[in-house]
Amino acid sequence: MDIAKKIEALRKELSQHNYNYYVLDTPEISDYEFDIKLKELQALEAEHPEFYDANSPTVRVGGMVTKNFETVMHEHRMYSLDNSYSKEDLEEWEKRIQRILGDVEVSFTCELKYDGASMSLTYENGTLIKAVTRGDGFQGDDVTNNVKTIRSVPLKLKGNYPPKFAIRGEIILPLEGFAKMNQARIEAGEEPYMNPRNTASGSLKLQDSAEVSKRPLECLLYNITGENLGISSQFESLQKAKEWGFKVPEVAKLCKTTAEVMDFVNYWDVHRHELPYEIDGVVVKVNSFQHQEELGYTAKAPRWAMAYKFKAEQVATSLESITYQVGRTGAITPVANLQPVLLAGTTVKRASLHNADQIEKLDIREGDSVFVEKGGEIIPKIVGVDFSKRAPEATPHHYITNCPECDTELIRNEGEAQHYCPNTYGCPPQITGRIQHFISRKAMDIEGLGGETVELLFKEGLIENYADLYTLKKEDIIPLERMAEKSAENLVLGVEKSKEIPFERVLFALGIRYVGETVAKKLARAYKSIDALMQATAEELVQVDEIGIRIAESVVEFFQNEKNKIIIERLKSYGLQLEISAELLENITDTFKGQTFVVSGVFEKVSRNELKKLIEDNGGKVASSISSKTTYLVAGDKMGPSKREKAEKLGVTMISEDDFLKML
Ligand code: AMP
Ligand code: ZN
């Protein structure tokens, strides 16, 4: 047999055995036989590099090293899920859906909510080409090399698959594998890992994929995304994914009524501990894609899906003390320091108390025995006090009146729950917090400079604000603790490089209260330069889409401040980007100013995302559902009939993709 054919045959055979073992759970040969064949293939591939294949079964053992995980945009956004906690919540949701969809029969697919790290896999012509973490939903980290070592992720697909699609799932660490990993660590004298979820997501970011390969990770799939998939429902897509070789848990169920959904929920709430992996709830999805399409999305989550979260685990422990933290905006956060206690697999030492009202409402006192709960958030919260255990000498807690860092008297604005330290320019954590925000990844992304170094530079009197970063010299930095020639050089280089960061991110980096990433983008596009923005009055600012009076006033106040004016003049003189780039300027117009679009269906010439971007770049607004405020409904192929009806009823003009493109 010629070599190419032999290699091909071995690859096929090994892939099939791998599939039998890791997806079907029905191995047909022994591990030993498998290893022999794998070694044979490895040897042949080493001898014949001309037959290299990035998706050969030999990549499962890893060996690729990723130093820096590249950030990549998701072609389709990865949404979060809305949560519900009771039967009433779910019924409420079903009513909402029914109101939108009108008088049609709606069925639901119920799945388990796997507790791991979400992952988006892209396949082209049946081969895995990219694996990206969820990140912030818009962009994530490219962890392809690591994911390829996960045996239940198919590298090549079976059956009849679409030419291109993304499939989303959860990378999990089954409990048994997790326990084994910990056993090995304990034997090696290392600290055991705290919980499977964090270990799974941590594993994806290991640099050496050979290490990842040793971890018993699995990937459970639950969503197929793409255009022209030829699939019409969620339940069908799970079936399809199975046919193509993915691991999809069998327990998913198609339900016709909320009562059936509740049966599924209640069953798994009780039986979840029998599963080989952890789940934290159930996900209920409207089954029909057409219905999903009509329901659309809110800013964060699909309207057609709902997570039902099981009750969080709770423990009692004692509250040793209450201390206070000062954030970069001066906001004060009370922190509960607890007697360490094990909760849902993690040792908890601290919990957030949110604000003064919270402490008062719960009547929490130092020394109390308190109930701690861990929900979805990383920081656990205190949900109540065990009054039966309260010591007779316990006194009500007095919230601080002065800043714990600079002793300035705290203020609390009308209608706000949070106390603030008003000493914006003199309070150390506010000063360093602002600089830390400025250098952070989504802002100026300054390489070679971290939060601790900022604190050190401030303590040593080298910086007092972010403009000072641009005057730092290598010679000033080298003498500092833990600084060497090389790290000082990198820092200066990183600062220099940040001068290329585009205006919208610089604007975000300034740390104006209420101006997050999205608002910064809107303002940058509307005003195009910092000079124009600095001239804007609050009345003018609120004319910009989605800018309310609270944001507008905060922007005006920021730019009226003399200190800020000086800093901005300095940033200008150092050469930062304080206006939008010529390229962007060319592509954005006011064509659709004041107009709201709803985009529905499948398009031919541009993707749905491109279409939305075109609308926004040209000053229009994209909404997800039709209302009397809608100017145009851009109707593509396969648009839901109820959207059409609604548009007709409200007299919204319907236009085609071509009509739209002509408008530009
Ligand atoms: P949350 O992180 O609480 O917003 O919940 C959303 C996350 O649940 C998604 O990003 C998924 O990673 C995860 N998830 C787990 N199981 C499922 C499932 N069956 N369907 C959809 N999402 C799921
Ligand atoms: Zn202060």
XYZ file of C-alpha atoms and ligand atoms in Angstrom:
688
model
C 0.000 0.000 0.000
C 1.359 3.437 -0.732
C 2.245 5.649 2.216
C -0.380 8.309 1.654
C -3.128 5.715 1.643
C -1.761 4.015 4.704
C -1.625 7.269 6.633
C -5.140 8.122 5.520
C -6.450 4.707 6.595
C -4.830 4.945 10.015
C -6.194 8.426 10.568
C -9.680 7.249 9.684
C -9.460 4.231 11.906
C -8.105 6.154 14.877
C -10.736 8.879 14.495
C -13.450 6.255 14.547
C -12.050 4.573 17.676
C -11.692 7.928 19.314
C -15.320 8.696 18.498
C -16.492 5.327 19.812
C -14.666 5.850 23.056
C -15.186 9.535 23.842
C -18.484 10.394 22.188
C -20.400 7.114 22.184
C -18.792 5.670 25.297
C -18.536 2.260 23.603
C -14.879 1.470 22.900
C -14.222 -1.393 20.503
C -10.502 -1.872 21.030
C -8.291 -1.758 24.091
C -6.324 1.339 25.057
C -3.194 -0.650 24.331
C -4.194 -1.461 20.761
C -5.158 2.156 20.252
C -1.753 3.345 21.442
C 0.085 0.980 19.101
C -1.828 2.305 16.107
C -1.325 5.895 17.225
C 2.416 5.352 17.546
C 2.478 3.826 14.094
C 0.748 6.877 12.665
C 3.039 9.250 14.558
C 6.077 7.502 13.125
C 4.732 7.639 9.578
C 3.854 11.309 9.894
C 7.310 12.101 11.228
C 8.891 10.332 8.274
C 6.576 11.966 5.776
C 5.989 15.576 6.695
C 4.614 16.151 3.191
C 1.356 14.540 4.343
C 0.942 16.877 7.289
C -2.628 17.462 8.412
C -3.454 19.983 11.138
C -6.410 17.820 12.107
C -4.804 14.397 12.221
C -5.719 12.325 15.315
C -2.088 12.700 16.388
C -2.717 16.352 17.364
C -4.764 15.039 20.289
C -1.595 14.509 22.275
C -0.731 18.171 21.963
C 2.682 19.706 21.806
C 1.807 23.072 20.293
C 2.766 25.948 22.550
C 0.709 29.140 22.518
C 2.518 32.032 24.149
C -0.141 34.652 23.637
C -3.731 33.768 22.901
C -4.877 35.924 20.057
C -8.103 37.879 20.491
C -10.580 37.230 17.702
C -14.025 38.601 16.937
C -16.922 36.154 17.026
C -18.658 36.134 13.709
C -21.919 35.822 15.599
C -22.111 37.261 19.073
C -22.145 34.828 21.999
C -25.009 35.901 24.185
C -25.585 35.362 27.846
C -28.858 33.916 29.180
C -31.602 35.479 31.244
C -32.170 33.701 34.516
C -35.272 32.507 36.276
C -35.595 30.940 39.679
C -39.184 29.781 39.988
C -42.128 28.285 38.193
C -43.738 31.741 38.243
C -40.724 33.294 36.502
C -40.930 30.673 33.785
C -44.662 31.092 33.284
C -44.181 34.830 33.114
C -41.607 34.303 30.391
C -43.857 31.978 28.446
C -46.647 34.563 28.538
C -44.280 37.224 27.276
C -43.288 35.015 24.383
C -46.831 34.148 23.546
C -47.729 37.836 23.505
C -45.017 38.543 20.963
C -45.652 35.521 18.788
C -49.405 35.758 18.857
C -51.766 32.836 18.765
C -49.415 30.022 17.729
C -48.347 26.822 19.366
C -44.941 27.134 20.954
C -42.838 24.170 22.009
C -39.651 24.173 24.033
C -36.397 22.263 24.056
C -35.116 21.667 27.573
C -31.429 21.044 28.126
C -29.176 20.859 31.121
C -27.123 23.921 31.942
C -23.597 22.568 31.982
C -21.321 24.389 34.353
C -18.053 24.951 32.537
C -16.439 27.356 30.095
C -18.321 28.330 26.955
C -16.676 27.746 23.656
C -17.385 28.509 20.026
C -16.056 26.083 17.428
C -15.947 27.017 13.756
C -16.040 24.323 11.094
C -15.403 24.791 7.422
C -15.948 21.976 4.966
C -16.155 19.552 7.823
C -12.891 20.448 9.548
C -12.386 22.277 12.789
C -10.662 25.523 11.994
C -11.077 27.610 15.106
C -11.975 27.357 18.779
C -12.588 30.608 20.628
C -13.592 31.295 24.235
C -16.671 33.370 24.912
C -14.683 36.345 26.228
C -17.007 39.321 26.444
C -19.401 37.805 23.923
C -18.118 39.942 21.062
C -14.571 38.669 21.055
C -12.696 35.900 22.787
C -9.357 34.128 22.865
C -8.254 31.746 20.163
C -7.540 28.491 22.003
C -7.662 26.186 18.965
C -4.477 24.259 19.718
C -5.674 23.412 23.185
C -9.194 22.500 22.185
C -7.938 20.114 19.520
C -6.610 17.901 22.304
C -10.096 17.426 23.765
C -11.067 13.983 22.503
C -14.810 14.586 22.261
C -14.312 17.587 19.950
C -14.441 16.201 16.400
C -11.588 17.387 14.204
C -13.384 16.128 11.110
C -17.117 15.728 10.791
C -19.303 12.862 9.647
C -22.424 12.870 7.502
C -24.046 15.793 5.762
C -22.966 19.070 7.306
C -23.245 22.657 6.052
C -20.097 24.086 4.455
C -19.595 26.590 7.244
C -21.039 27.009 10.726
C -20.163 27.716 14.332
C -21.203 25.379 17.087
C -21.321 26.438 20.712
C -20.852 24.302 23.729
C -19.428 24.048 27.164
C -16.002 22.685 28.042
C -16.419 20.776 31.260
C -14.326 18.663 33.560
C -16.315 15.608 34.669
C -16.284 15.038 38.418
C -14.432 11.740 38.290
C -11.621 13.137 36.166
C -11.440 16.172 38.418
C -11.129 13.987 41.513
C -8.338 11.978 39.842
C -6.448 15.125 38.908
C -6.663 16.315 42.484
C -5.587 12.953 43.860
C -2.461 13.155 41.712
C -1.769 16.701 42.868
C -2.098 15.796 46.512
C 0.264 12.862 46.014
C 2.750 15.188 44.361
C 2.498 17.525 47.343
C 0.635 20.210 45.390
C -2.443 22.210 46.333
C -5.625 20.607 44.977
C -7.787 22.558 42.535
C -10.859 24.170 44.003
C -13.644 23.375 41.535
C -14.167 21.744 38.137
C -15.483 24.818 36.378
C -12.490 27.038 37.126
C -10.112 24.214 36.392
C -11.768 23.620 33.020
C -11.552 27.253 32.001
C -8.027 27.562 33.393
C -6.966 24.527 31.366
C -7.953 26.241 28.135
C -5.422 28.968 28.797
C -2.435 26.711 29.460
C 0.407 27.502 27.103
C 1.447 23.931 26.440
C -1.251 21.922 24.712
C 0.444 18.678 25.777
C -0.548 19.619 29.332
C -4.120 20.270 28.235
C -4.146 16.897 26.509
C -3.541 15.190 29.847
C -6.624 16.724 31.400
C -9.869 14.786 31.047
C -11.821 17.683 29.532
C -14.990 17.185 27.523
C -17.026 19.372 25.253
C -20.842 19.240 25.341
C -22.579 21.025 22.489
C -25.859 22.917 22.541
C -26.161 25.439 19.727
C -25.477 25.684 16.008
C -25.087 29.120 14.492
C -24.613 30.216 10.913
C -26.384 31.078 7.721
C -28.368 28.719 5.485
C -27.998 25.766 7.815
C -31.040 23.896 6.605
C -32.177 23.328 10.173
C -35.470 24.589 11.494
C -35.477 23.947 15.223
C -33.312 23.665 18.305
C -34.213 20.032 18.859
C -33.350 19.207 15.275
C -30.035 20.995 15.622
C -29.120 18.803 18.582
C -29.931 15.726 16.485
C -27.863 17.068 13.609
C -24.915 17.872 15.835
C -25.010 14.272 17.039
C -25.060 12.989 13.464
C -22.036 15.081 12.588
C -20.071 13.495 15.409
C -20.480 15.910 18.312
C -21.117 14.937 21.885
C -24.609 16.045 22.823
C -26.124 14.764 26.065
C -29.125 12.512 25.556
C -31.252 14.114 28.236
C -32.485 17.025 26.098
C -36.248 16.920 25.788
C -38.835 18.485 23.545
C -41.718 19.812 25.659
C -45.119 21.023 24.532
C -46.270 22.753 27.708
C -44.835 24.669 30.651
C -46.006 21.840 32.864
C -43.762 19.447 30.969
C -40.919 21.946 31.229
C -41.418 22.114 34.992
C -41.349 18.322 35.209
C -37.983 18.334 33.492
C -36.701 21.081 35.793
C -37.914 19.381 38.958
C -36.565 16.023 37.926
C -33.062 17.364 37.332
C -33.040 19.536 40.412
C -33.296 16.307 42.406
C -31.249 14.022 40.171
C -28.458 16.380 39.172
C -26.007 14.742 41.525
C -26.300 11.508 39.557
C -24.768 13.132 36.503
C -21.069 12.643 35.802
C -20.589 16.424 35.644
C -21.883 19.517 37.402
C -24.879 21.465 36.185
C -26.250 24.657 37.680
C -29.691 24.574 36.153
C -31.712 23.911 33.046
C -31.898 25.938 29.840
C -35.300 26.227 28.191
C -35.315 27.289 24.539
C -38.163 28.094 22.176
C -37.850 25.235 19.751
C -38.737 26.694 16.356
C -36.025 28.797 14.715
C -38.687 30.847 13.066
C -40.110 31.723 16.458
C -36.623 32.415 17.769
C -36.021 34.756 14.905
C -39.224 36.635 15.625
C -38.423 36.945 19.294
C -34.909 38.234 18.747
C -32.536 39.464 21.429
C -32.288 41.968 24.210
C -28.977 43.769 24.709
C -27.567 40.759 26.558
C -29.576 37.642 25.902
C -31.930 35.917 23.502
C -35.612 36.430 24.259
C -36.207 32.869 23.142
C -34.185 31.186 25.861
C -34.316 31.160 29.619
C -32.041 29.583 32.169
C -33.699 28.087 35.202
C -31.102 28.280 37.947
C -31.163 25.753 40.720
C -31.013 27.163 44.221
C -27.502 28.112 45.120
C -25.807 26.259 47.895
C -25.755 28.022 51.237
C -23.554 27.735 54.311
C -23.349 29.431 57.667
C -20.159 31.002 58.972
C -19.154 33.826 61.218
C -18.552 37.401 60.184
C -15.221 38.457 61.613
C -15.138 42.052 60.483
C -16.454 44.578 58.020
C -13.881 46.566 56.078
C -14.187 49.064 53.223
C -12.738 49.354 49.758
C -12.476 52.480 47.640
C -12.891 52.039 43.892
C -11.510 54.135 41.055
C -14.620 56.295 40.937
C -14.495 56.803 44.692
C -17.369 54.381 45.306
C -17.140 52.709 48.691
C -17.801 48.971 48.923
C -18.202 47.333 52.303
C -16.602 43.904 52.467
C -17.456 41.114 54.888
C -14.426 39.205 56.132
C -15.562 35.736 57.011
C -14.288 32.777 58.901
C -13.142 30.703 55.888
C -15.752 28.154 54.884
C -16.183 25.658 52.065
C -19.033 26.558 49.728
C -19.871 24.764 46.477
C -16.314 23.520 46.202
C -14.546 26.816 46.955
C -13.176 28.255 50.157
C -14.899 31.542 50.848
C -13.192 34.199 52.943
C -14.871 37.374 51.820
C -18.286 38.469 50.649
C -19.618 41.698 49.251
C -22.067 43.683 51.364
C -22.918 46.110 48.516
C -23.803 49.269 50.464
C -25.009 50.812 53.705
C -28.664 49.989 53.044
C -27.848 46.353 52.609
C -26.079 46.204 55.962
C -28.937 47.998 57.633
C -31.612 45.917 55.963
C -30.017 42.647 57.017
C -28.973 44.144 60.364
C -25.569 42.565 60.017
C -23.201 42.989 62.971
C -19.600 41.997 63.436
C -19.406 38.639 65.175
C -22.731 37.451 63.740
C -23.271 34.028 62.301
C -24.329 34.676 58.711
C -25.619 32.673 55.762
C -23.452 32.878 52.669
C -24.655 31.963 49.237
C -22.880 31.546 45.979
C -24.887 32.436 42.926
C -23.555 32.989 39.439
C -21.252 35.782 40.601
C -17.690 35.102 41.581
C -18.009 37.000 44.855
C -20.415 35.256 47.203
C -23.034 37.229 49.060
C -24.479 37.280 52.520
C -28.183 36.556 52.424
C -29.079 36.664 56.092
C -28.153 36.527 59.745
C -28.783 33.654 62.143
C -30.298 35.771 64.907
C -30.565 32.817 67.272
C -26.777 32.867 67.495
C -26.310 36.593 68.010
C -24.131 37.513 70.979
C -25.937 39.738 73.534
C -23.140 42.316 73.364
C -23.324 42.699 69.564
C -23.958 46.302 68.570
C -25.399 47.611 65.289
C -22.756 48.327 62.707
C -21.957 51.986 62.106
C -21.192 52.726 58.498
C -18.055 54.806 58.082
C -18.449 58.539 57.624
C -14.943 59.230 56.298
C -12.829 57.684 53.573
C -10.682 54.837 54.950
C -7.855 55.873 52.603
C -7.752 59.670 52.745
C -10.112 60.532 55.607
C -12.255 62.864 53.490
C -15.888 62.985 54.555
C -17.996 60.696 52.370
C -20.957 61.879 50.335
C -24.047 60.118 49.145
C -26.039 61.566 46.270
C -29.804 61.641 46.302
C -31.271 58.414 45.083
C -27.954 56.573 45.075
C -27.186 53.608 47.268
C -23.424 54.031 47.199
C -21.289 56.333 49.307
C -18.485 58.156 47.515
C -15.221 59.707 48.541
C -15.314 63.093 46.789
C -11.560 63.596 46.964
C -11.243 62.515 43.318
C -7.751 63.871 42.699
C -6.229 63.301 46.109
C -7.430 59.868 47.208
C -4.757 57.248 46.451
C -6.923 54.319 45.307
C -8.872 56.664 43.055
C -5.700 58.001 41.510
C -4.201 54.590 40.906
C -7.581 53.105 39.994
C -7.986 55.633 37.205
C -4.527 54.892 35.873
C -5.181 51.156 36.112
C -8.378 51.589 34.148
C -6.518 53.695 31.591
C -3.930 50.989 30.908
C -6.392 48.070 30.948
C -6.882 45.731 28.029
C -10.036 47.242 26.617
C -8.723 50.759 27.059
C -5.101 51.647 26.166
C -3.950 48.052 26.535
C -0.447 49.007 27.682
C 1.779 45.989 27.574
C 4.538 45.708 30.132
C 2.593 47.632 32.749
C 0.337 46.050 35.371
C -1.805 47.202 38.251
C 0.847 46.618 40.892
C 3.468 48.551 38.973
C 1.054 51.467 38.737
C 0.779 51.455 42.512
C 4.533 51.310 42.850
C 5.102 54.157 40.388
C 2.551 56.240 42.248
C 4.036 55.449 45.636
C 7.461 56.453 44.383
C 6.072 59.756 43.153
C 6.737 59.042 39.489
C 3.137 59.332 38.320
C 0.071 61.173 39.566
C -2.189 60.799 36.581
C -2.247 58.904 33.321
C -0.604 61.675 31.338
C 2.488 61.205 33.487
C 2.928 57.723 32.010
C 4.054 59.344 28.779
C 6.962 61.133 30.418
C 8.346 58.078 32.214
C 11.954 57.350 31.405
C 13.740 54.064 31.598
C 16.313 55.505 33.999
C 13.561 56.507 36.461
C 12.080 53.036 36.482
C 15.124 50.777 36.714
C 15.977 51.658 40.343
C 12.500 50.544 41.508
C 11.888 47.343 43.387
C 11.485 44.269 41.127
C 12.359 46.306 38.027
C 15.124 45.384 35.670
C 16.536 46.911 32.521
C 14.357 44.712 30.339
C 11.074 45.278 32.180
C 11.684 49.037 32.276
C 12.331 48.992 28.562
C 9.134 47.032 27.888
C 7.145 49.447 29.970
C 8.364 52.500 28.082
C 7.834 50.681 24.802
C 4.297 49.677 25.793
C 3.442 53.267 26.669
C 4.853 54.458 23.362
C 2.829 51.891 21.424
C -0.404 52.967 23.076
C -0.230 56.201 21.099
C -1.729 54.237 18.220
C -4.854 53.212 20.117
C -7.925 54.628 18.316
C -9.826 57.603 19.658
C -12.897 55.708 20.866
C -10.749 53.626 23.178
C -8.801 56.633 24.405
C -12.135 58.206 25.255
C -13.132 55.089 27.191
C -9.728 55.062 28.896
C -10.205 58.574 30.295
C -12.516 57.028 32.873
C -15.386 59.500 32.647
C -18.116 58.270 34.944
C -20.873 56.385 33.037
C -18.845 56.365 29.821
C -18.286 52.695 29.128
C -17.017 51.115 25.945
C -20.255 51.448 23.996
C -20.971 55.006 25.048
C -17.395 56.000 24.199
C -17.834 54.535 20.747
C -21.086 56.435 20.205
C -19.564 59.709 21.373
C -16.435 59.257 19.289
C -18.495 58.660 16.188
C -20.878 61.498 16.854
C -18.250 64.140 17.654
C -15.240 62.775 15.780
C -12.674 64.630 17.893
C -12.041 65.466 21.505
C -12.063 69.171 20.706
C -15.606 68.963 19.383
C -16.710 66.794 22.278
C -15.258 69.226 24.821
C -17.382 72.024 23.334
C -20.611 70.030 23.568
C -23.310 71.067 26.006
C -25.484 68.571 27.864
C -28.444 69.559 25.655
C -26.446 68.695 22.567
C -25.086 65.479 23.987
C -28.493 64.019 24.733
C -29.280 64.303 21.026
C -26.837 61.455 20.449
C -28.464 58.069 20.364
C -28.606 56.355 23.748
C -26.935 59.217 25.600
C -29.118 60.171 28.538
C -28.919 63.218 30.749
C -26.910 61.424 33.443
C -24.137 60.562 30.973
C -24.326 63.966 29.295
C -23.887 65.835 32.563
C -21.031 63.613 33.594
C -19.224 64.278 30.291
C -19.686 68.021 30.581
C -18.499 68.021 34.163
C -15.413 66.021 33.245
C -14.329 68.394 30.521
C -15.060 71.494 32.576
C -12.595 70.389 35.188
C -9.372 72.388 34.895
C -7.193 69.439 35.868
C -8.725 67.295 33.148
C -8.283 70.051 30.588
C -4.587 70.201 31.325
C -4.253 66.427 31.158
C -5.981 66.325 27.788
C -3.762 69.064 26.403
C -0.783 67.019 27.533
C -2.119 63.802 25.966
C -2.537 65.738 22.748
C 1.033 66.955 22.868
C 2.295 63.394 23.359
C 0.578 62.336 20.157
C -2.335 60.167 21.334
C -5.245 59.648 18.933
C -7.733 62.280 19.948
C -9.797 62.211 16.795
C -11.204 59.368 14.763
C -9.019 57.954 12.027
C -9.328 59.204 8.468
C -10.339 55.729 7.399
C -13.229 55.544 9.817
C -14.211 59.093 8.996
C -14.643 58.087 5.388
C -16.946 55.202 6.221
C -19.292 56.912 8.588
C -22.098 59.232 7.583
C -25.273 60.746 8.952
C -27.433 59.182 6.253
C -29.663 57.324 8.695
C -29.650 59.835 11.498
C -32.793 59.540 13.599
C -33.895 56.357 11.840
C -34.466 53.012 13.483
C -34.083 49.736 11.623
C -35.184 46.226 12.347
C -33.287 43.560 10.438
C -34.890 40.194 9.893
C -34.265 37.100 7.816
C -31.313 35.901 5.772
C -29.451 38.100 3.299
C -27.549 37.458 0.134
C -24.942 40.165 -0.369
C -23.995 41.044 3.171
C -24.299 39.111 6.406
C -26.743 40.216 9.020
C -23.916 41.566 11.169
C -22.466 43.565 8.305
C -25.873 44.990 7.634
C -26.226 46.105 11.237
C -22.781 47.641 11.164
C -23.644 49.565 7.999
C -26.726 50.951 9.702
C -24.786 52.039 12.764
C -21.838 53.426 10.821
C -24.256 55.612 8.946
C -25.891 57.016 12.029
C -28.901 54.701 12.254
C -30.099 52.631 15.155
C -30.747 48.891 15.131
C -33.621 47.583 17.230
C -34.561 43.973 17.718
C -38.318 44.225 17.594
C -40.781 46.226 15.540
C -42.603 49.100 17.176
C -44.204 52.349 16.121
C -40.723 53.883 16.357
C -39.344 51.625 13.615
C -38.505 53.501 10.408
C -37.646 50.525 8.219
C -37.884 46.795 8.378
C -35.090 45.326 6.276
C -36.626 42.069 5.169
C -34.468 39.182 4.076
C -35.269 35.679 3.039
C -37.179 33.448 5.498
C -38.481 36.320 7.560
C -41.110 35.253 10.082
C -44.733 35.944 9.063
C -45.581 37.596 12.370
C -42.864 40.240 11.815
C -44.395 41.006 8.460
C -47.874 41.230 9.951
C -46.743 43.520 12.706
C -44.929 45.781 10.260
C -48.050 45.982 8.124
C -50.245 46.690 11.105
C -48.016 49.511 12.324
C -47.422 50.834 8.830
C -43.661 50.288 8.987
C -42.003 50.475 5.570
C -40.507 47.186 4.473
C -37.425 47.290 2.292
C -35.271 44.632 0.673
C -31.543 44.193 1.006
C -31.060 45.876 -2.390
C -33.283 48.806 -1.454
C -31.189 49.238 1.645
C -27.869 49.140 -0.145
C -29.147 51.696 -2.636
C -29.964 54.068 0.199
C -26.301 54.257 1.073
P -24.663 32.725 32.273
O -23.184 32.513 32.198
O -25.259 32.476 33.597
O -25.096 34.002 31.592
O -25.305 31.569 31.389
C -25.058 31.526 30.031
C -24.104 30.426 29.751
O -24.641 29.150 30.048
C -23.770 30.332 28.311
O -22.760 31.231 27.956
C -23.312 28.911 28.176
O -21.910 28.869 28.303
C -23.884 28.184 29.367
N -24.672 27.001 29.030
C -24.534 25.806 29.638
N -25.382 24.911 29.143
C -26.079 25.515 28.172
C -27.111 25.097 27.272
N -27.600 23.850 27.292
N -27.585 26.005 26.395
C -27.116 27.276 26.377
N -26.152 27.730 27.202
C -25.631 26.871 28.095
Zn -10.649 58.944 49.788
